[in-house]
Coordinates of C-alpha atoms and ligand atoms in Angstrom, one line a residue:
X1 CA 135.5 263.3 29.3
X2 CA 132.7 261.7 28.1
X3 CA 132.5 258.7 25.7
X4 CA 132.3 259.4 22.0
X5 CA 133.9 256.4 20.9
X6 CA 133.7 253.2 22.5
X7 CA 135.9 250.7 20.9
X8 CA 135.4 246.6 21.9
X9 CA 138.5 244.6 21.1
X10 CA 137.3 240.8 20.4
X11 CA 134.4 240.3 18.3
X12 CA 132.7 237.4 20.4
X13 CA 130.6 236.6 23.4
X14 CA 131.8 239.5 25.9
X15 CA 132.5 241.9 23.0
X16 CA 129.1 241.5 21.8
X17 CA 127.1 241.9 24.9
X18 CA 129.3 244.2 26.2
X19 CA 128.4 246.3 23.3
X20 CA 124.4 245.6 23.2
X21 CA 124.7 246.7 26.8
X22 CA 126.0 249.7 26.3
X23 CA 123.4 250.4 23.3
X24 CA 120.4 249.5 25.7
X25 CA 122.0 251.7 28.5
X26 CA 121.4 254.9 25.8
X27 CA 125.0 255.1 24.8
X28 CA 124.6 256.5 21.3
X29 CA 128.1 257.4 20.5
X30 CA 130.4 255.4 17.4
X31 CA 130.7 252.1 18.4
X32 CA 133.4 250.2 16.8
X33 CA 133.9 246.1 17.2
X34 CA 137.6 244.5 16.7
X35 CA 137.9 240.7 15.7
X36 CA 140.8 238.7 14.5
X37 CA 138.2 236.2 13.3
X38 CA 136.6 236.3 10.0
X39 CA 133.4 235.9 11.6
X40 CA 130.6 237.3 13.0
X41 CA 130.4 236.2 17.2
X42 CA 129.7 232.9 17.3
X43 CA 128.9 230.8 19.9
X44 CA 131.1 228.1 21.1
X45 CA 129.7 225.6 23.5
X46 CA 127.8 224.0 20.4
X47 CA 131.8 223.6 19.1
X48 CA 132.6 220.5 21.3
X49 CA 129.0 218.9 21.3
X50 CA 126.5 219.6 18.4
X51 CA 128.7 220.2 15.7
X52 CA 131.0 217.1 16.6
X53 CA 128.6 214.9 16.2
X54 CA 127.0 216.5 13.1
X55 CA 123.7 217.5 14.5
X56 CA 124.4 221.6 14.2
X57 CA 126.4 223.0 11.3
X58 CA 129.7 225.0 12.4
X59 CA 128.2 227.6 10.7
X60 CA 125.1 227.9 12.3
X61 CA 126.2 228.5 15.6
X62 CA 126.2 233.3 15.0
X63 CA 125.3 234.7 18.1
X64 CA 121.7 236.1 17.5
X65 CA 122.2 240.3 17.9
X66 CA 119.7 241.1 21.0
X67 CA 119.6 245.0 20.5
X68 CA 120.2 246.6 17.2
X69 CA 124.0 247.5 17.0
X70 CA 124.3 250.0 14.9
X71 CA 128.4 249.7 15.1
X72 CA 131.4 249.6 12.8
X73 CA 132.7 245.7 12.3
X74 CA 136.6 245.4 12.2
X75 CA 136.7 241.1 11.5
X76 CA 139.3 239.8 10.6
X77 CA 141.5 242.5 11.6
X78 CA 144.0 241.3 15.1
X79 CA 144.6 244.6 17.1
X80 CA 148.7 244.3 17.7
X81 CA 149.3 247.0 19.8
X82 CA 147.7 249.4 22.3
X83 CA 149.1 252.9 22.7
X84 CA 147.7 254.6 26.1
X85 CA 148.8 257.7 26.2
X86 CA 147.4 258.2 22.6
X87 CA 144.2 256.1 22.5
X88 CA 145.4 253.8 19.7
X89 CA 144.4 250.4 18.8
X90 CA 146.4 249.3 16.1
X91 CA 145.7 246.4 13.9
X92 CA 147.7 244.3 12.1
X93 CA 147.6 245.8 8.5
X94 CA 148.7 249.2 10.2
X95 CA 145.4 250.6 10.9
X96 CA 144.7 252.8 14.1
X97 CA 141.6 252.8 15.9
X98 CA 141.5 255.9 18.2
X99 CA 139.2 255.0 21.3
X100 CA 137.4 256.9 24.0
X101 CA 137.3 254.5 26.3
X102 CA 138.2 250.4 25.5
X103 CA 136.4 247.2 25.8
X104 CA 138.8 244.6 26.1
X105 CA 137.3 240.7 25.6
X106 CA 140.0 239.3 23.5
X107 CA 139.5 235.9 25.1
X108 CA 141.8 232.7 25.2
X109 CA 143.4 230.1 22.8
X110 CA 143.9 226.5 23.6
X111 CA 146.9 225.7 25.0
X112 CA 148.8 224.5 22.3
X113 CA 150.8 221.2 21.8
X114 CA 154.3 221.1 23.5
X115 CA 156.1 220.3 20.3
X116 CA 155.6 222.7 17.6
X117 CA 156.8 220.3 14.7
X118 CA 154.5 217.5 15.9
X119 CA 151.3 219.9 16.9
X120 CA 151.9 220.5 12.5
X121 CA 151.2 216.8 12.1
X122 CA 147.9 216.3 9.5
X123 CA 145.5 214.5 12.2
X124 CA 146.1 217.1 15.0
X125 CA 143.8 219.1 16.5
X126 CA 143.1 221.5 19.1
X127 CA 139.5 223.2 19.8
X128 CA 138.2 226.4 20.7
X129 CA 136.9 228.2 17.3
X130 CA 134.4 227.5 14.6
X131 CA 136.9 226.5 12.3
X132 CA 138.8 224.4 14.5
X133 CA 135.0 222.5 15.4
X134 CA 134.5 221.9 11.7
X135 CA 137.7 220.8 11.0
X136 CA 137.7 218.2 13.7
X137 CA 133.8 217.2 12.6
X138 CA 135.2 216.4 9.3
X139 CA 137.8 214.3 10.8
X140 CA 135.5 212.4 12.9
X141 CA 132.6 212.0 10.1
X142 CA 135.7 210.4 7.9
X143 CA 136.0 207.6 10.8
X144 CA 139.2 207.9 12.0
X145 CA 140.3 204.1 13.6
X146 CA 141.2 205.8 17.0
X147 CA 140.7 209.3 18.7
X148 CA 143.2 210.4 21.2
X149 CA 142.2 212.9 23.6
X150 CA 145.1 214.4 25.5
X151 CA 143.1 216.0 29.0
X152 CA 140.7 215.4 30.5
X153 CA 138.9 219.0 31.4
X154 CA 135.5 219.4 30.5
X155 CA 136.6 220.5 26.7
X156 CA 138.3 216.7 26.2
X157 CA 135.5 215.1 28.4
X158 CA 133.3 216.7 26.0
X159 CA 134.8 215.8 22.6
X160 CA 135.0 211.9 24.3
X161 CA 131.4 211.8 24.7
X162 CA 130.9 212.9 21.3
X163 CA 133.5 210.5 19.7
X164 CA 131.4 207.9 21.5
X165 CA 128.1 209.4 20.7
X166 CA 129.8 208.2 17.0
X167 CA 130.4 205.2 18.2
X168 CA 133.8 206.0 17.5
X169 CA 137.0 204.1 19.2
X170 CA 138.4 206.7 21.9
X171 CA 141.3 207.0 24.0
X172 CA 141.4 210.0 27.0
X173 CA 144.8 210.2 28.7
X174 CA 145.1 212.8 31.7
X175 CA 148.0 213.3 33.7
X176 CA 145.4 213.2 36.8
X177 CA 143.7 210.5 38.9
X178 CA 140.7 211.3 37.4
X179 CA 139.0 213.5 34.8
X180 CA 137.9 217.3 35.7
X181 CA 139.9 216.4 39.2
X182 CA 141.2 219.7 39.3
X183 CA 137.4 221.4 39.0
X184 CA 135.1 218.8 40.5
X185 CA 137.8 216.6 42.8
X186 CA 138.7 213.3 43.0
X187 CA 135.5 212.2 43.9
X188 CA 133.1 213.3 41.3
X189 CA 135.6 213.3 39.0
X190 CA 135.7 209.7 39.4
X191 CA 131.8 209.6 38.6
X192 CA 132.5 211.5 35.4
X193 CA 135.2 208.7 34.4
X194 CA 132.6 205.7 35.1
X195 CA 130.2 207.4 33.0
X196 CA 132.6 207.9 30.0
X197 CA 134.6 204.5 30.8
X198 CA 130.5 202.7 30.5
X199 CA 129.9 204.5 27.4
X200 CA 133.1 203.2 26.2
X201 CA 135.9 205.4 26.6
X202 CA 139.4 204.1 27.3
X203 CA 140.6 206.0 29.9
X204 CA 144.6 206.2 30.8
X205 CA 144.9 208.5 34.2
X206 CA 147.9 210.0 36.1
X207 CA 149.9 209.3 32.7
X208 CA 151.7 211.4 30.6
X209 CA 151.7 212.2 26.3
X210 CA 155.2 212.6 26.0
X211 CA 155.2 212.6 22.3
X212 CA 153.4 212.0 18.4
X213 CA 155.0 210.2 15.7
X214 CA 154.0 210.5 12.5
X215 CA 154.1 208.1 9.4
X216 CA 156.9 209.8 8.0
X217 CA 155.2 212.1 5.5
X218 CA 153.5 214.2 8.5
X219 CA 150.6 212.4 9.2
X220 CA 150.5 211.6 13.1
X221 CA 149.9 207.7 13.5
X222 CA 151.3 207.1 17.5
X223 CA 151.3 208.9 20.9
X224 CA 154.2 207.7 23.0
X225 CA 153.2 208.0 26.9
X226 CA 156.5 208.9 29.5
X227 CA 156.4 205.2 30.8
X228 CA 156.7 203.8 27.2
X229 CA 153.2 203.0 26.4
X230 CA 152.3 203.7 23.1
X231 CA 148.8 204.0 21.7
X232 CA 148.2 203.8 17.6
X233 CA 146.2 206.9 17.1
X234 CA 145.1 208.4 13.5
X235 CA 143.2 211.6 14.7
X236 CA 144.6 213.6 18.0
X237 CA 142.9 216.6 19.8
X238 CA 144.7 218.7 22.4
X239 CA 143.0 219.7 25.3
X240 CA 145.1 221.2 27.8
X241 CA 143.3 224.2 28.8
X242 CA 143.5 228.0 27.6
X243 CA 145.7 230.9 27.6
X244 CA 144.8 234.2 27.2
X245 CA 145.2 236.3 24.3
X246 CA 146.7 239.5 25.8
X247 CA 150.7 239.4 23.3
X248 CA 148.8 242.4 22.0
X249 CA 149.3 244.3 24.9
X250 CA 152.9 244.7 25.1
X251 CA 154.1 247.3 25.9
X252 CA 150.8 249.2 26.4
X253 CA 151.8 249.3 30.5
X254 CA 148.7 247.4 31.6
X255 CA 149.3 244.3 34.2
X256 CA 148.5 241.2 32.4
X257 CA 150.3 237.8 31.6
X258 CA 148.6 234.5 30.2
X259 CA 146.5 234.3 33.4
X260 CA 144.5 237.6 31.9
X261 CA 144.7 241.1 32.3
X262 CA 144.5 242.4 35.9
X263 CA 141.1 244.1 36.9
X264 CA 140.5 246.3 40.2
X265 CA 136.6 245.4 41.8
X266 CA 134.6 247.5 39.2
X267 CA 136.6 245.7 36.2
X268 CA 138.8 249.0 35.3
X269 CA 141.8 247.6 33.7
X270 CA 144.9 247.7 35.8
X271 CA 148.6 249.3 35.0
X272 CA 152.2 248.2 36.0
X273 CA 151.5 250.0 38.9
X274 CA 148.4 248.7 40.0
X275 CA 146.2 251.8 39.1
X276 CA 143.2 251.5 37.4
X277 CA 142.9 253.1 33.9
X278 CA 139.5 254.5 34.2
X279 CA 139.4 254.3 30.1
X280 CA 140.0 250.6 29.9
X281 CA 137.8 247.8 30.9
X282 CA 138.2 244.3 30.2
X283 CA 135.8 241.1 30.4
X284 CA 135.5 237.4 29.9
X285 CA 137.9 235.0 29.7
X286 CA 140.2 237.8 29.3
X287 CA 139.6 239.3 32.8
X288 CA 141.7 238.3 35.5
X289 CA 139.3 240.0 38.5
X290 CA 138.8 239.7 42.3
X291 CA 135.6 238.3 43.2
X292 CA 134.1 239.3 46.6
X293 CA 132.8 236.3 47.6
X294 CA 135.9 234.2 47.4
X295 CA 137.8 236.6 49.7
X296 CA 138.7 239.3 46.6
X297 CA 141.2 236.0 44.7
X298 CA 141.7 236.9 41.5
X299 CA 140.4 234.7 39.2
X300 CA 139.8 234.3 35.6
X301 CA 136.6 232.4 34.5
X302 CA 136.2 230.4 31.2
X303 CA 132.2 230.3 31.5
X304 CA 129.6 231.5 28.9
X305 CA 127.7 233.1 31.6
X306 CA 129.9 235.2 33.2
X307 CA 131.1 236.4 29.5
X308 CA 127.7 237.8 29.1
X309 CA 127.7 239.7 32.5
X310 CA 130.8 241.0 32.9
X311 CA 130.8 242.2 29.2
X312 CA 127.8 243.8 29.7
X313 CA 129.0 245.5 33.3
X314 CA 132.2 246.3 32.0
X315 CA 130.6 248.5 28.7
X316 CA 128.2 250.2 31.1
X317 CA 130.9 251.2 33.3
X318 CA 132.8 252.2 30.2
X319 CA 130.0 254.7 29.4
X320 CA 129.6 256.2 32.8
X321 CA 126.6 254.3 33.4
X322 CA 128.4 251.7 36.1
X323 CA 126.5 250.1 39.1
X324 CA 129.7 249.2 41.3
X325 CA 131.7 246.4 41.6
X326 CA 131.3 243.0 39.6
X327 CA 130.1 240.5 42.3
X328 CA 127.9 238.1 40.3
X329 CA 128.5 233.8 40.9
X330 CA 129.7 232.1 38.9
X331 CA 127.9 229.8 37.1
X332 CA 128.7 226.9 34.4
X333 CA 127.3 224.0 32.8
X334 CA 128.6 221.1 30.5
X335 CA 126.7 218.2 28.9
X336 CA 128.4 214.9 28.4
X337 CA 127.5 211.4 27.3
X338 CA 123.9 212.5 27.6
X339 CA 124.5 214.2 31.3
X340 CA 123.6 217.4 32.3
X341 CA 126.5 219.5 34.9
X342 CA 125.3 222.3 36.0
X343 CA 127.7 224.3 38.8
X344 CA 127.1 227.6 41.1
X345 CA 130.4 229.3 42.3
X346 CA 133.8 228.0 42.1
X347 CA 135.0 224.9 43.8
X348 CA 138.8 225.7 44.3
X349 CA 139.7 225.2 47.3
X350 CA 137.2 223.5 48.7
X351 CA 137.9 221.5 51.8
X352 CA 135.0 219.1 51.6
X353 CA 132.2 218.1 49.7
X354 CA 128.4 216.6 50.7
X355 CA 126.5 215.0 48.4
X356 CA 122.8 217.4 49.7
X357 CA 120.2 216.3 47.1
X358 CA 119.8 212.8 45.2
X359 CA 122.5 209.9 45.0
X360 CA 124.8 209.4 42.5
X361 CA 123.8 205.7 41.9
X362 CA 120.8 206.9 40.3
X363 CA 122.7 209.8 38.3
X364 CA 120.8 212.3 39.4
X365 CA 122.5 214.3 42.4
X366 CA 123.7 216.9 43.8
X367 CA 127.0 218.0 45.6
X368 CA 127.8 221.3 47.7
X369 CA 131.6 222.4 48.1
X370 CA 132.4 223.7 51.2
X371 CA 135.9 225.5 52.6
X372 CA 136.4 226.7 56.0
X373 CA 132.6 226.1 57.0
X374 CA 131.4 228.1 54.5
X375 CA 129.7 227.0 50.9
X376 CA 131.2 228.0 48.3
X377 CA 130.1 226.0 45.3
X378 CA 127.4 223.2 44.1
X379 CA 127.2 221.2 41.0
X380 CA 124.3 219.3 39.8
X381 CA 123.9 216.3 38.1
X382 CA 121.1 216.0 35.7
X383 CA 119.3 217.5 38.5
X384 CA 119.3 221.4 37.6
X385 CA 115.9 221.8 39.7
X386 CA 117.8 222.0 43.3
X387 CA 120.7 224.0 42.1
X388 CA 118.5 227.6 42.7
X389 CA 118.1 227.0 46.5
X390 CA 122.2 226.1 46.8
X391 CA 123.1 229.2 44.4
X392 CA 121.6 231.6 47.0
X393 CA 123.6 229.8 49.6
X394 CA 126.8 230.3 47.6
X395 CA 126.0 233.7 47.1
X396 CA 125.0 234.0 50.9
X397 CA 127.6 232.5 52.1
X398 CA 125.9 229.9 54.2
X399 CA 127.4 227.6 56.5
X400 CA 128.6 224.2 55.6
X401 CA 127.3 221.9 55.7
X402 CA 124.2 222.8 54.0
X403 CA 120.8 221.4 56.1
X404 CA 120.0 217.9 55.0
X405 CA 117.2 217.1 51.8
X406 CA 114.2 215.7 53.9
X407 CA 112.9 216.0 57.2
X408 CA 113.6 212.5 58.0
X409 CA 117.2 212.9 57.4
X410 CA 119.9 213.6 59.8
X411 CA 122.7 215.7 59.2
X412 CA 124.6 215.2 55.9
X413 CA 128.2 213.4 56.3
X414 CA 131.2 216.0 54.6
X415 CA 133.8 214.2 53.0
X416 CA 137.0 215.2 51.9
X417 CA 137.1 217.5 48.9
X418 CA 139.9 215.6 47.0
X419 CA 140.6 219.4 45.5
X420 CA 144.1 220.9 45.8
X421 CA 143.2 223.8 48.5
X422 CA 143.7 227.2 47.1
X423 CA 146.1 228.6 49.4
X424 CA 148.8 225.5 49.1
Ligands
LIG501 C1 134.7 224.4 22.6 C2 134.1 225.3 23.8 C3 133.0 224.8 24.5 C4 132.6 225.5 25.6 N1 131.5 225.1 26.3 C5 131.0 225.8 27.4 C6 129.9 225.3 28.1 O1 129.4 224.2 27.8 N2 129.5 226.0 29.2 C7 130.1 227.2 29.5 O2 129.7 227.9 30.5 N3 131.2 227.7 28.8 C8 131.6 227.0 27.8 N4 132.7 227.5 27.0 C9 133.3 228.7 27.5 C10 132.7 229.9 26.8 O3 132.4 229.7 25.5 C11 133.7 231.1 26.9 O4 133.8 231.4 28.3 C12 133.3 232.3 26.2 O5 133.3 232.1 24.8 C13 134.2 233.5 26.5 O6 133.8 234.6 25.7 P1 134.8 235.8 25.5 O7 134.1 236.7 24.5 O8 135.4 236.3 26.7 O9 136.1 235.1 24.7 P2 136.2 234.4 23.3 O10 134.9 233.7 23.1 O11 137.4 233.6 23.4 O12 136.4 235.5 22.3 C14 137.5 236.3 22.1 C15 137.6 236.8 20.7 O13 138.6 237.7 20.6 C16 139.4 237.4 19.4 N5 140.7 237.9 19.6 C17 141.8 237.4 20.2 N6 142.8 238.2 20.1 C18 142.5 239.3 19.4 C19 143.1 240.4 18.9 N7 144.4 240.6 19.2 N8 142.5 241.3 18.1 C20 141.2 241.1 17.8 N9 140.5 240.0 18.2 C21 141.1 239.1 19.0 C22 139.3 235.9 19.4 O14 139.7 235.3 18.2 C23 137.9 235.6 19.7 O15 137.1 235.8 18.6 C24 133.2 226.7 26.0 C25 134.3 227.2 25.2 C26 134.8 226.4 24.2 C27 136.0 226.9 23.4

């Protein structure tokens, strides 16, 4: 059957240029485009930097449209249910949507609070839309006497730097030894932690948020830690990492849970039974995939970059026009306290670690992950310039250690990872 109908569920990065894609690729069939969101796609690594510190506008952060569209726009409309055997999207104020085939790239939410009553309080916050980015800005611009950031990912790393950038009093309490541990290891995520600790940033590690307490009228004013510790807090933002949004497809009889929605190699969406449904595709945070070069382990990426490809390989696959499985690196970057991280590949796993360009002293460094001999990720510091020669290794699969940066040089010295290995 061919496509007459392609319908995109999740009106954001993926959805988008999933559906540009398909547009470029000659696909000239209705196009519809589903979003719970008021808004037009928006882009959201401005949400924990720029607009926190008042430098972009939450509301200038629309997607620019690369390739006229030409499509129907759903917003504000949250598909609820996905028939299969009819081809129905349904949305929540009854609508059906009858699809050909199905982009889905319905993304994640933040994790939210683990009280419900207290995640109410006035004062608390969670980030990971426009709305939530300019609420928190106009928390922050009204000075609030201490931020509280509960994680320390790269989201609450991020929101930190910009409470600091504020000059702002803030707090970062991971349960941890050290911030981004779980991406970057203990090692450079102890570099992260000097670098926000010397910009000012009280940091709390391998300690628990237990509760908030509020003032009595709902306003939080306290976070009480599991050993007791208390820390007086009048403005609190939840970082504890994303779930998916896939409750809306319950029922349909595709494989998902909060981890994503199960993919085969091409990025066909999978059913109870583990057979692809050759009408179904899903991409972005959403996709839950096995990647080739980390021995077909499913994962589920939360990067910008890999939103953009796979949305735009899982729409031409959609319309027939598919090159094969999905087999590109990873890639990610943050900025933080004035500090560019840029990373190739994915570091889980990882067994050890060599620092191959630069030295950390200076700031400006680079470090290759390696598992089993092999590398398998490297992440820059303010050093983007070397990363190109280490993302072909990555994809290449080169041996680890990598060679050493000059010809005066020895070989590099491994040292241990300080990830959790991937297999334990
Ligand atoms: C604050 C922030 C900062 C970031 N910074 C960086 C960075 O510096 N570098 C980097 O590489 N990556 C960064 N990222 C990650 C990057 O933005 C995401 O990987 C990317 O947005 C994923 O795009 P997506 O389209 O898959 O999902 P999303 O952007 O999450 O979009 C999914 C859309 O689907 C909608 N939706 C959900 N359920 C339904 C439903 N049932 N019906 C209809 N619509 C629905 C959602 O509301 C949302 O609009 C950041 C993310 C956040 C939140």
């Amino acid at each position: 059957m061919t496509c007459e109908h392609l319908v995109v569920v999740g009106a954001s990065l993926a959805g988008l240029r999933g559906a540009e894609a398909a547009r470029t690729a000659g696909y000239a069939g209705r196009l519809t485009l589903i979003g719970d969101e008021p808004h037009r796609p928006y882009d959201r690594p401005p949400l924990s930097k720029q607009v926190l510190t008042g430098s972009v506008d939450a509301a200038a952060t629309a997607l620019p449209n690369l390739v006229p569209l030409e499509a129907e726009w759903l917003l504000g409309s949250a598909a609820t249910a996905l028939d299969r055997a009819k081809r129905t999207v349904t949305l929540r104020d009854g609508r059906q949507v009858i699809y050909d085939r199905l982009l889905i790239a319905t993304g994640a939410r933040p994790r939210p609070w683990l009280d419900a009553e207290q995640a109410k309080f006035a004062g608390v916050h969670t980030l990971r839309s426009r709305d939530d980015s300019a609420a928190l800005r106009m928390a922050l611009a009204g000075k609030p006497a201490r931020v509280l950031v509960i994680g320390g990912g790269f989201i609450g790393c991020e929101v930190a730097a910009a409470c600091r950038d504020l000059d702002l009093p803030v707090t970062l309490v991971e349960t941890g030894p050290a911030v981004l541990a779980g991406v970057l290891g203990i090692y450079l995520g102890a570099v992260v932690g000097a670098l926000h600790e010397a910009r000012g940033v009280d940091l709390i590690f391998d300690a628990k948020v237990e509760a908030l307490e509020d003032d009595g009228t709902g306003r939080v004013v306290r976070a009480r830690l599991e050993d007791g510790r208390t820390i007086e807090t009048d403005c609190v933002v939840v970082a504890l990492g994303a779930i998916r949004n896939t409750e809306w497809l319950a029922g349909s009889g595709l494989a998902f849970d909060e981890g994503g929605v199960d993919c085969d190699a091409d990025g066909y969406a999978l059913d109870d039974a583990g057979q692809p449904d050759r009408t179904i595709a899903a991409a972005g945070d959403i996709a839950r995939f096995p990647h080739p070069l980390y021995d077909d382990r499913r994962v589920a990426l939360e990067h910008w970059g890999h939103a953009v490809t796979q949305g735009a390989h899982a729409a031409r696959l959609l319309i027939g026009q598919g090159a094969g499985s999905y087999a590109e690196v990873p890639t990610f970057w943050s900025s933080q306290g004035g500090v560019t991280i840029k990373s190739v590949g994915l570091t889980d796993g990882a067994d050890s670690i060599v620092i191959a360009q630069g030295d950390p002293k200076t700031g400006r460094f680079l470090v290759v992950y390696g598992r089993e001999g092999r590398c398998i990720a490297a992440v820059s510091f303010d050093s983007v310039r070397w990363l190109p020669a280490y993302a072909e290794m990555v994809a290449s699969r080169a041996p680890f250690p990598p060679p050493g940066g000059g010809v005066d040089e020895g070989p590099l010295t491994p040292m241990a990872s300080g990830l959790p290995r991937g297999d334990e």
